[in-house]
Short mmCIF file of C-alpha atoms and ligand atoms in Angstrom, two decimals:
data_model
loop_
_atom_site.label_atom_id
_atom_site.label_comp_id
_atom_site.label_asym_id
_atom_site.label_seq_id
_atom_site.Cartn_x
_atom_site.Cartn_y
_atom_site.Cartn_z
CA UNK A 1 1.18 42.31 7.89
CA UNK A 2 3.72 42.11 10.74
CA UNK A 3 4.54 38.48 11.53
CA UNK A 4 7.32 39.25 14.01
CA UNK A 5 7.03 36.99 17.03
CA UNK A 6 6.65 38.63 20.45
CA UNK A 7 8.91 37.59 23.38
CA UNK A 8 6.01 35.49 24.77
CA UNK A 9 5.58 33.77 21.39
CA UNK A 10 9.31 33.08 21.19
CA UNK A 11 9.11 31.55 24.65
CA UNK A 12 6.19 29.36 23.54
CA UNK A 13 8.17 28.30 20.47
CA UNK A 14 11.16 27.38 22.66
CA UNK A 15 8.96 25.33 25.04
CA UNK A 16 7.41 23.42 22.14
CA UNK A 17 10.83 22.83 20.63
CA UNK A 18 12.22 21.53 23.92
CA UNK A 19 9.27 19.14 24.25
CA UNK A 20 9.85 17.78 20.75
CA UNK A 21 13.63 17.47 21.14
CA UNK A 22 13.63 16.12 24.71
CA UNK A 23 10.55 13.88 24.65
CA UNK A 24 9.40 13.00 21.12
CA UNK A 25 12.50 12.70 18.94
CA UNK A 26 14.33 10.37 21.35
CA UNK A 27 11.57 7.73 21.16
CA UNK A 28 10.89 7.90 17.41
CA UNK A 29 13.01 4.89 16.46
CA UNK A 30 11.79 2.67 19.28
CA UNK A 31 8.22 3.66 18.36
CA UNK A 32 8.79 2.74 14.70
CA UNK A 33 10.29 -0.63 15.64
CA UNK A 34 7.36 -1.33 17.94
CA UNK A 35 4.99 -0.76 14.96
CA UNK A 36 3.50 2.33 16.54
CA UNK A 37 2.75 1.03 20.01
CA UNK A 38 3.93 2.74 23.18
CA UNK A 39 3.65 1.22 26.65
CA UNK A 40 1.18 2.95 28.98
CA UNK A 41 3.98 4.37 31.12
CA UNK A 42 5.60 6.02 28.08
CA UNK A 43 2.27 7.49 26.96
CA UNK A 44 1.62 8.81 30.44
CA UNK A 45 5.05 10.39 30.51
CA UNK A 46 4.40 12.20 27.21
CA UNK A 47 1.10 13.52 28.59
CA UNK A 48 2.66 14.59 31.88
CA UNK A 49 5.55 16.39 30.19
CA UNK A 50 3.18 18.18 27.80
CA UNK A 51 1.04 19.42 30.68
CA UNK A 52 4.13 20.50 32.61
CA UNK A 53 5.34 22.45 29.54
CA UNK A 54 1.92 24.12 29.19
CA UNK A 55 1.30 22.63 25.74
CA UNK A 56 -2.08 20.97 26.37
CA UNK A 57 -5.46 22.20 25.15
CA UNK A 58 -3.78 24.93 23.08
CA UNK A 59 -6.72 26.73 21.49
CA UNK A 60 -9.12 26.38 24.43
CA UNK A 61 -9.39 29.29 26.86
CA UNK A 62 -7.71 28.94 30.27
CA UNK A 63 -11.09 28.80 32.05
CA UNK A 64 -11.78 25.59 30.10
CA UNK A 65 -8.37 24.15 30.97
CA UNK A 66 -6.55 25.27 27.81
CA UNK A 67 -3.88 27.81 26.93
CA UNK A 68 -5.92 30.40 25.02
CA UNK A 69 -3.49 30.48 22.11
CA UNK A 70 -4.22 32.62 19.07
CA UNK A 71 -4.21 30.78 15.73
CA UNK A 72 -0.70 32.13 15.07
CA UNK A 73 0.43 30.71 18.41
CA UNK A 74 -1.08 27.34 17.50
CA UNK A 75 0.92 27.50 14.26
CA UNK A 76 4.14 28.30 16.10
CA UNK A 77 3.64 25.16 18.20
CA UNK A 78 2.59 22.91 15.29
CA UNK A 79 5.69 23.98 13.34
CA UNK A 80 7.67 22.38 16.15
CA UNK A 81 5.43 19.30 16.44
CA UNK A 82 6.02 18.64 12.75
CA UNK A 83 9.69 18.10 13.63
CA UNK A 84 8.85 14.74 15.21
CA UNK A 85 7.94 11.64 13.22
CA UNK A 86 5.30 9.09 14.20
CA UNK A 87 2.60 11.67 14.91
CA UNK A 88 3.73 11.43 18.51
CA UNK A 89 2.19 14.81 19.33
CA UNK A 90 -1.17 13.04 19.39
CA UNK A 91 -0.52 12.16 23.03
CA UNK A 92 -0.55 15.83 24.03
CA UNK A 93 -3.84 16.25 25.92
CA UNK A 94 -6.38 18.36 24.08
CA UNK A 95 -9.64 18.21 22.19
CA UNK A 96 -11.18 18.89 18.79
CA UNK A 97 -12.22 22.54 18.57
CA UNK A 98 -15.85 21.36 18.14
CA UNK A 99 -15.87 20.83 21.91
CA UNK A 100 -15.83 24.58 22.38
CA UNK A 101 -19.57 24.18 21.73
CA UNK A 102 -19.96 21.72 24.63
CA UNK A 103 -22.61 22.57 27.22
CA UNK A 104 -21.65 22.52 30.93
CA UNK A 105 -22.46 18.82 31.35
CA UNK A 106 -20.54 17.88 28.16
CA UNK A 107 -17.61 19.96 29.36
CA UNK A 108 -17.52 18.02 32.61
CA UNK A 109 -17.81 14.63 30.89
CA UNK A 110 -15.69 15.15 27.77
CA UNK A 111 -13.74 18.39 27.61
CA UNK A 112 -12.25 18.63 31.09
CA UNK A 113 -10.98 15.01 31.18
CA UNK A 114 -9.57 15.51 27.65
CA UNK A 115 -7.58 18.49 28.90
CA UNK A 116 -6.15 16.29 31.66
CA UNK A 117 -5.26 13.50 29.21
CA UNK A 118 -7.80 11.12 30.77
CA UNK A 119 -10.01 10.92 27.69
CA UNK A 120 -9.37 11.24 23.94
CA UNK A 121 -11.98 11.92 21.28
CA UNK A 122 -12.17 11.15 17.57
CA UNK A 123 -14.10 12.95 14.81
CA UNK A 124 -16.14 10.59 12.60
CA UNK A 125 -17.27 12.17 9.35
CA UNK A 126 -16.05 10.00 6.45
CA UNK A 127 -18.08 6.97 5.34
CA UNK A 128 -17.40 4.17 2.85
CA UNK A 129 -19.35 6.04 0.16
CA UNK A 130 -18.90 9.62 1.32
CA UNK A 131 -15.38 11.05 1.45
CA UNK A 132 -14.61 14.24 -0.44
CA UNK A 133 -18.32 14.82 -0.99
CA UNK A 134 -19.59 15.08 2.57
CA UNK A 135 -23.03 16.09 1.25
CA UNK A 136 -23.69 12.41 0.58
CA UNK A 137 -23.29 11.23 4.19
CA UNK A 138 -25.73 8.46 5.05
CA UNK A 139 -25.38 8.16 8.83
CA UNK A 140 -28.58 9.05 10.63
CA UNK A 141 -29.96 9.87 14.05
CA UNK A 142 -33.70 9.26 14.37
CA UNK A 143 -35.56 10.55 17.39
CA UNK A 144 -37.57 7.95 19.30
CA UNK A 145 -40.74 9.83 20.28
CA UNK A 146 -41.43 7.36 23.09
CA UNK A 147 -38.21 8.04 25.00
CA UNK A 148 -36.84 11.25 23.45
CA UNK A 149 -33.60 9.38 22.73
CA UNK A 150 -31.83 9.42 19.37
CA UNK A 151 -31.08 6.16 17.56
CA UNK A 152 -27.82 6.37 15.61
CA UNK A 153 -27.00 4.25 12.56
CA UNK A 154 -24.10 4.41 10.14
CA UNK A 155 -20.63 3.30 9.22
CA UNK A 156 -17.62 5.55 9.72
CA UNK A 157 -14.14 5.06 8.27
CA UNK A 158 -10.69 6.43 9.15
CA UNK A 159 -11.81 7.33 12.68
CA UNK A 160 -8.52 8.70 13.97
CA UNK A 161 -7.22 8.56 17.52
CA UNK A 162 -4.54 6.95 19.69
CA UNK A 163 -5.44 3.30 20.45
CA UNK A 164 -6.10 2.34 24.07
CA UNK A 165 -6.76 6.03 24.76
CA UNK A 166 -9.57 7.13 22.47
CA UNK A 167 -12.91 6.45 24.11
CA UNK A 168 -15.50 8.72 22.47
CA UNK A 169 -16.33 10.03 19.04
CA UNK A 170 -17.94 13.11 17.58
CA UNK A 171 -20.39 11.47 15.18
CA UNK A 172 -21.43 13.57 12.16
CA UNK A 173 -24.85 12.47 10.89
CA UNK A 174 -28.24 13.58 9.62
CA UNK A 175 -31.36 13.95 11.70
CA UNK A 176 -34.21 13.27 9.25
CA UNK A 177 -37.00 15.85 8.96
CA UNK A 178 -40.51 15.03 10.13
CA UNK A 179 -41.98 12.23 7.97
CA UNK A 180 -45.01 14.22 6.84
CA UNK A 181 -43.14 17.30 5.63
CA UNK A 182 -40.58 18.28 3.01
CA UNK A 183 -38.16 19.48 5.65
CA UNK A 184 -34.49 18.82 5.00
CA UNK A 185 -32.46 16.47 7.20
CA UNK A 186 -30.47 18.37 9.81
CA UNK A 187 -26.69 17.71 9.85
CA UNK A 188 -25.96 17.20 13.54
CA UNK A 189 -23.04 16.15 15.77
CA UNK A 190 -23.42 13.65 18.62
CA UNK A 191 -20.96 12.74 21.36
CA UNK A 192 -20.88 8.95 21.56
CA UNK A 193 -18.91 6.87 24.06
CA UNK A 194 -17.13 3.90 22.49
CA UNK A 195 -18.68 1.55 25.05
CA UNK A 196 -22.27 2.43 24.10
CA UNK A 197 -24.18 -0.73 23.08
CA UNK A 198 -24.43 -1.05 19.29
CA UNK A 199 -21.13 0.72 18.56
CA UNK A 200 -18.48 -1.69 17.28
CA UNK A 201 -15.06 -1.40 15.72
CA UNK A 202 -15.38 -3.39 12.52
CA UNK A 203 -11.84 -3.20 11.17
CA UNK A 204 -8.53 -1.60 12.21
CA UNK A 205 -6.39 -1.49 9.04
CA UNK A 206 -2.69 -0.72 8.82
CA UNK A 207 -1.66 2.32 6.80
CA UNK A 208 1.47 3.58 5.05
CA UNK A 209 2.64 5.49 8.12
CA UNK A 210 3.53 4.19 11.57
CA UNK A 211 1.59 6.65 13.66
CA UNK A 212 0.53 7.28 17.24
CA UNK A 213 -3.03 7.26 15.90
CA UNK A 214 -4.91 4.33 14.43
CA UNK A 215 -7.70 4.94 11.92
CA UNK A 216 -10.30 2.19 12.43
CA UNK A 217 -13.72 1.68 10.91
CA UNK A 218 -16.79 1.71 13.13
CA UNK A 219 -20.35 0.54 12.68
CA UNK A 220 -23.15 2.09 14.68
CA UNK A 221 -26.26 -0.09 14.72
CA UNK A 222 -29.23 1.28 16.65
CA UNK A 223 -27.01 3.09 19.13
CA UNK A 224 -29.24 4.92 21.61
CA UNK A 225 -28.08 8.21 23.09
CA UNK A 226 -29.98 10.90 24.99
CA UNK A 227 -30.73 14.24 23.34
CA UNK A 228 -28.09 15.71 25.67
CA UNK A 229 -25.48 13.98 23.44
CA UNK A 230 -26.07 16.57 20.69
CA UNK A 231 -23.01 18.79 20.36
CA UNK A 232 -23.43 22.41 19.29
CA UNK A 233 -27.16 22.20 18.55
CA UNK A 234 -29.44 20.42 16.12
CA UNK A 235 -28.56 21.18 12.49
CA UNK A 236 -25.17 22.77 13.21
CA UNK A 237 -22.80 19.97 12.15
CA UNK A 238 -21.69 21.44 8.81
CA UNK A 239 -20.80 24.78 10.36
CA UNK A 240 -18.95 23.26 13.34
CA UNK A 241 -17.11 20.69 11.21
CA UNK A 242 -16.05 23.43 8.84
CA UNK A 243 -14.47 25.30 11.76
CA UNK A 244 -12.46 22.14 12.43
CA UNK A 245 -11.37 21.77 8.78
CA UNK A 246 -10.11 25.35 8.62
CA UNK A 247 -8.18 25.06 11.89
CA UNK A 248 -6.69 21.67 11.06
CA UNK A 249 -5.71 22.68 7.53
CA UNK A 250 -3.68 25.51 9.05
CA UNK A 251 -2.16 23.08 11.59
CA UNK A 252 -1.22 20.69 8.77
CA UNK A 253 0.46 23.54 6.89
CA UNK A 254 2.45 24.35 10.03
CA UNK A 255 3.51 20.75 10.69
CA UNK A 256 4.56 20.33 7.05
CA UNK A 257 6.68 23.50 7.30
CA UNK A 258 8.27 22.11 10.48
CA UNK A 259 8.90 18.74 8.85
CA UNK A 260 10.69 20.46 5.98
CA UNK A 261 12.88 22.39 8.41
CA UNK A 262 13.98 19.17 10.10
CA UNK A 263 14.50 17.36 6.80
CA UNK A 264 16.67 20.18 5.52
CA UNK A 265 18.67 20.42 8.74
CA UNK A 266 19.45 16.71 8.60
CA UNK A 267 20.21 16.82 4.88
CA UNK A 268 22.62 19.76 5.14
CA UNK A 269 24.38 18.16 8.12
CA UNK A 270 24.80 14.89 6.21
CA UNK A 271 25.71 16.32 2.81
CA UNK A 272 28.35 18.67 4.17
CA UNK A 273 29.98 15.75 5.99
CA UNK A 274 29.60 12.88 3.52
CA UNK A 275 32.41 12.56 0.97
CA UNK A 276 32.35 10.72 -2.37
CA UNK A 277 34.67 11.13 -5.37
CA UNK A 278 37.09 12.90 -3.01
CA UNK A 279 34.80 15.75 -2.09
CA UNK A 280 31.75 16.71 -0.03
CA UNK A 281 28.57 15.58 -1.78
CA UNK A 282 27.16 19.04 -0.91
CA UNK A 283 29.58 20.47 -3.47
CA UNK A 284 27.75 18.59 -6.23
CA UNK A 285 24.94 20.77 -7.52
CA UNK A 286 22.93 17.61 -8.08
CA UNK A 287 22.79 17.38 -4.30
CA UNK A 288 22.67 21.01 -3.14
CA UNK A 289 20.22 22.42 -5.69
CA UNK A 290 17.32 20.16 -4.68
CA UNK A 291 17.99 21.31 -1.11
CA UNK A 292 17.91 24.94 -2.22
CA UNK A 293 14.57 24.27 -3.94
CA UNK A 294 13.36 22.66 -0.73
CA UNK A 295 14.43 25.71 1.26
CA UNK A 296 12.29 27.87 -1.03
CA UNK A 297 9.39 25.43 -0.51
CA UNK A 298 9.84 25.42 3.26
CA UNK A 299 10.04 29.18 3.60
CA UNK A 300 7.00 29.75 1.37
CA UNK A 301 4.96 27.11 3.23
CA UNK A 302 5.77 28.72 6.56
CA UNK A 303 4.82 32.18 5.36
CA UNK A 304 1.55 31.06 3.77
CA UNK A 305 0.56 29.21 6.92
CA UNK A 306 1.46 32.02 9.29
CA UNK A 307 -0.38 34.46 7.06
CA UNK A 308 -3.56 32.34 7.12
CA UNK A 309 -3.29 32.18 10.92
CA UNK A 310 -2.73 35.90 11.29
CA UNK A 311 -5.74 36.65 9.07
CA UNK A 312 -7.89 34.33 11.19
CA UNK A 313 -6.69 36.15 14.33
CA UNK A 314 -7.43 39.53 12.74
CA UNK A 315 -11.07 38.49 12.21
CA UNK A 316 -10.90 38.74 8.42
CA UNK A 317 -13.92 37.44 6.42
CA UNK A 318 -14.09 33.68 7.33
CA UNK A 319 -14.56 32.80 3.64
CA UNK A 320 -11.22 34.42 2.82
CA UNK A 321 -9.58 32.64 5.77
CA UNK A 322 -11.12 29.39 4.48
CA UNK A 323 -9.47 29.93 1.09
CA UNK A 324 -6.15 30.95 2.67
CA UNK A 325 -6.16 27.84 4.89
CA UNK A 326 -6.72 25.67 1.81
CA UNK A 327 -3.97 27.48 -0.07
CA UNK A 328 -1.56 26.92 2.83
CA UNK A 329 -2.48 23.25 3.24
CA UNK A 330 -2.30 22.61 -0.50
CA UNK A 331 1.09 24.22 -0.94
CA UNK A 332 2.70 23.02 2.29
CA UNK A 333 1.61 19.38 1.94
CA UNK A 334 2.66 19.11 -1.71
CA UNK A 335 5.96 20.89 -0.93
CA UNK A 336 6.72 18.70 2.10
CA UNK A 337 6.23 15.59 0.02
CA UNK A 338 8.63 16.89 -2.65
CA UNK A 339 11.11 17.85 0.05
CA UNK A 340 11.01 14.41 1.72
CA UNK A 341 11.57 12.72 -1.61
CA UNK A 342 14.57 14.94 -2.38
CA UNK A 343 16.07 14.42 1.07
CA UNK A 344 15.70 10.63 0.81
CA UNK A 345 17.70 10.88 -2.42
CA UNK A 346 20.40 12.99 -0.77
CA UNK A 347 20.80 10.34 1.95
CA UNK A 348 21.22 7.61 -0.66
CA UNK A 349 20.72 4.08 0.70
CA UNK A 350 20.41 5.43 4.24
CA UNK A 351 17.43 7.45 3.09
CA UNK A 352 15.59 4.18 2.58
CA UNK A 353 16.26 2.89 6.11
CA UNK A 354 13.45 3.24 8.63
CA UNK A 355 16.02 4.27 11.23
CA UNK A 356 16.45 7.54 9.37
CA UNK A 357 13.83 10.29 9.76
CA UNK A 358 13.83 10.99 6.00
CA UNK A 359 12.41 7.54 5.27
CA UNK A 360 9.72 7.91 7.91
CA UNK A 361 8.80 11.40 6.68
CA UNK A 362 8.47 10.10 3.12
CA UNK A 363 5.76 7.70 4.30
CA UNK A 364 4.18 10.02 6.83
CA UNK A 365 3.87 13.22 4.82
CA UNK A 366 1.96 11.46 2.05
CA UNK A 367 -1.31 11.56 3.98
CA UNK A 368 -1.19 15.33 4.36
CA UNK A 369 -2.15 15.50 0.69
CA UNK A 370 -5.21 13.37 1.44
CA UNK A 371 -6.78 14.00 4.84
CA UNK A 372 -8.79 17.04 5.85
CA UNK A 373 -9.64 17.33 2.17
CA UNK A 374 -7.41 16.08 -0.64
CA UNK A 375 -5.22 18.42 -2.66
CA UNK A 376 -7.85 18.30 -5.41
CA UNK A 377 -10.51 19.50 -2.96
CA UNK A 378 -8.22 22.31 -1.74
CA UNK A 379 -7.76 23.35 -5.39
CA UNK A 380 -11.54 23.42 -5.82
CA UNK A 381 -11.89 25.69 -2.76
CA UNK A 382 -9.13 27.99 -3.97
CA UNK A 383 -10.50 28.10 -7.52
CA UNK A 384 -14.00 28.97 -6.26
CA UNK A 385 -12.56 31.66 -4.02
CA UNK A 386 -10.63 33.19 -6.94
CA UNK A 387 -13.94 33.65 -8.72
CA UNK A 388 -16.16 34.59 -5.79
CA UNK A 389 -13.87 36.59 -3.47
CA UNK A 390 -11.58 37.93 -6.19
CA UNK A 391 -7.99 37.11 -7.06
CA UNK A 392 -6.68 40.03 -5.00
CA UNK A 393 -8.18 38.72 -1.75
CA UNK A 394 -6.88 35.18 -2.29
CA UNK A 395 -3.33 35.97 -3.33
CA UNK A 396 -3.02 39.46 -1.83
C1 FAD B 401 -4.88 8.16 7.68
C2 FAD B 401 -6.20 8.83 7.48
C3 FAD B 401 -6.85 9.39 8.57
C4 FAD B 401 -8.10 9.98 8.41
N1 FAD B 401 -8.75 10.49 9.51
C5 FAD B 401 -10.05 10.86 9.40
C6 FAD B 401 -10.82 11.19 10.56
O1 FAD B 401 -10.31 11.20 11.69
N2 FAD B 401 -12.14 11.47 10.40
C7 FAD B 401 -12.73 11.46 9.19
O2 FAD B 401 -13.92 11.72 9.13
N3 FAD B 401 -12.04 11.18 8.05
C8 FAD B 401 -10.72 10.87 8.14
N4 FAD B 401 -9.99 10.54 7.01
C9 FAD B 401 -10.66 10.52 5.72
C10 FAD B 401 -10.15 11.56 4.74
O3 FAD B 401 -10.57 12.84 5.11
C11 FAD B 401 -10.64 11.13 3.35
O4 FAD B 401 -9.90 9.97 3.00
C12 FAD B 401 -10.46 12.19 2.31
O5 FAD B 401 -11.30 13.30 2.55
C13 FAD B 401 -10.76 11.66 0.89
O6 FAD B 401 -11.95 10.93 0.87
P1 FAD B 401 -11.97 9.47 0.23
O7 FAD B 401 -10.87 8.68 0.84
O8 FAD B 401 -13.35 8.93 0.37
O9 FAD B 401 -11.62 9.66 -1.28
P2 FAD B 401 -12.64 10.10 -2.46
O10 FAD B 401 -13.46 11.25 -2.01
O11 FAD B 401 -13.33 8.90 -2.97
O12 FAD B 401 -11.61 10.63 -3.54
C14 FAD B 401 -10.83 9.74 -4.36
C15 FAD B 401 -10.02 10.59 -5.32
O13 FAD B 401 -10.91 11.38 -6.16
C16 FAD B 401 -10.56 12.74 -6.05
N5 FAD B 401 -11.75 13.58 -6.17
C17 FAD B 401 -12.93 13.45 -5.50
N6 FAD B 401 -13.76 14.44 -5.85
C18 FAD B 401 -13.10 15.22 -6.73
C19 FAD B 401 -13.43 16.40 -7.47
N7 FAD B 401 -14.60 17.00 -7.33
N8 FAD B 401 -12.49 16.93 -8.28
C20 FAD B 401 -11.28 16.34 -8.43
N9 FAD B 401 -10.92 15.21 -7.77
C21 FAD B 401 -11.81 14.68 -6.92
C22 FAD B 401 -9.90 12.89 -4.69
O14 FAD B 401 -9.08 14.05 -4.61
C23 FAD B 401 -9.11 11.60 -4.61
O15 FAD B 401 -7.92 11.75 -5.30
C24 FAD B 401 -8.70 10.02 7.14
C25 FAD B 401 -8.03 9.46 6.03
C26 FAD B 401 -6.79 8.87 6.20
C27 FAD B 401 -6.10 8.28 5.01
#
């Protein structure tokens, strides 16, 4: 497999890097000190600059307002985004890939304004009693035969999106079968505006990281939406959500690889300059060897992630791509966590100061081992694939 970047891909990489270095990294500290809040003008500036750099709506085709990037191109960009702390890339206008299934009216109402940075969506799957095992979701949408509307009920946790910006959710729920039959409930997605009566934010907890996104809990109590709010068709939620998991697991792998590159760059700069006991601390193997191990981690994470992306682009069996995406996310997120811990140690007391990126990464990279499926769930997917697809197709 040839993973050499084309001149156009190198240009994309340079544009993404310039955006991160010129717009995101300079505001990281101020953002941390402000507990993750940015004034409207600063948010608008991040959106404007992203659109000017052609970084918005990456995976969506140009006719829908996006950039038409291949999965590998998405990875090239996310490797750069991972070099900023605070999850500040969340302000780049775009949309969950589920909106590729939007009908013309949904495109006009949700997708097109998202591409312009006027609307932001969230994706609500997890519930208080259904996390890793999404088969046990309880949220429902019952059709009212009198009006044809759907009545949504349920409680959703960790509903991620930038505060003051996010104004609609993709609600993953079950449409019960007809009462008089044995038909199975149909997993279905609905587009729900946050200002729809019956939808309330119940709690907005703080988390380990200081991020551009908040992750509140919502309750939907008899929320009425028209049948035109169904996204992607009745009964298609599992399939569409799975497309999101695979894409986002690859993006996480890429951001973790990027985070490791930045951590290593900072650590080498510091350790080759810092002197103790009359010499550079880099000359102590206790300092340089953990960095060498981290370099091996970073390079392997990048390769695994780019490989998963290239296989997706080549149209390889989606089940193999699914396993490869899990492998990349599992390895890259575990490796990035190890790398952040080592780099904090190399920085000594400074590594524990929030002003230093290493400290922020240590808190921020932890969640990559949890969201979009925990490391244990990725191991389950990989282990099943080893048996069902064959070892050669998973590791080959
Ligand atoms: C900051 C943040 C943002 C999030 N954003 C979103 C979002 O936008 N939308 C959304 O829908 N969800 C979101 N999530 C939810 C996230 O996807 C879940 O937290 C995650 O899937 C784990 O589910 P859980 O928290 O219910 O843990 P549980 O499923 O209860 O798992 C608890 C522990 O048991 C382990 N475990 C469970 N089953 C097995 C098994 N079969 N074998 C071995 N170990 C197992 C898990 O790995 C974990 O260690 C977010 C979570 C966080 C922390």
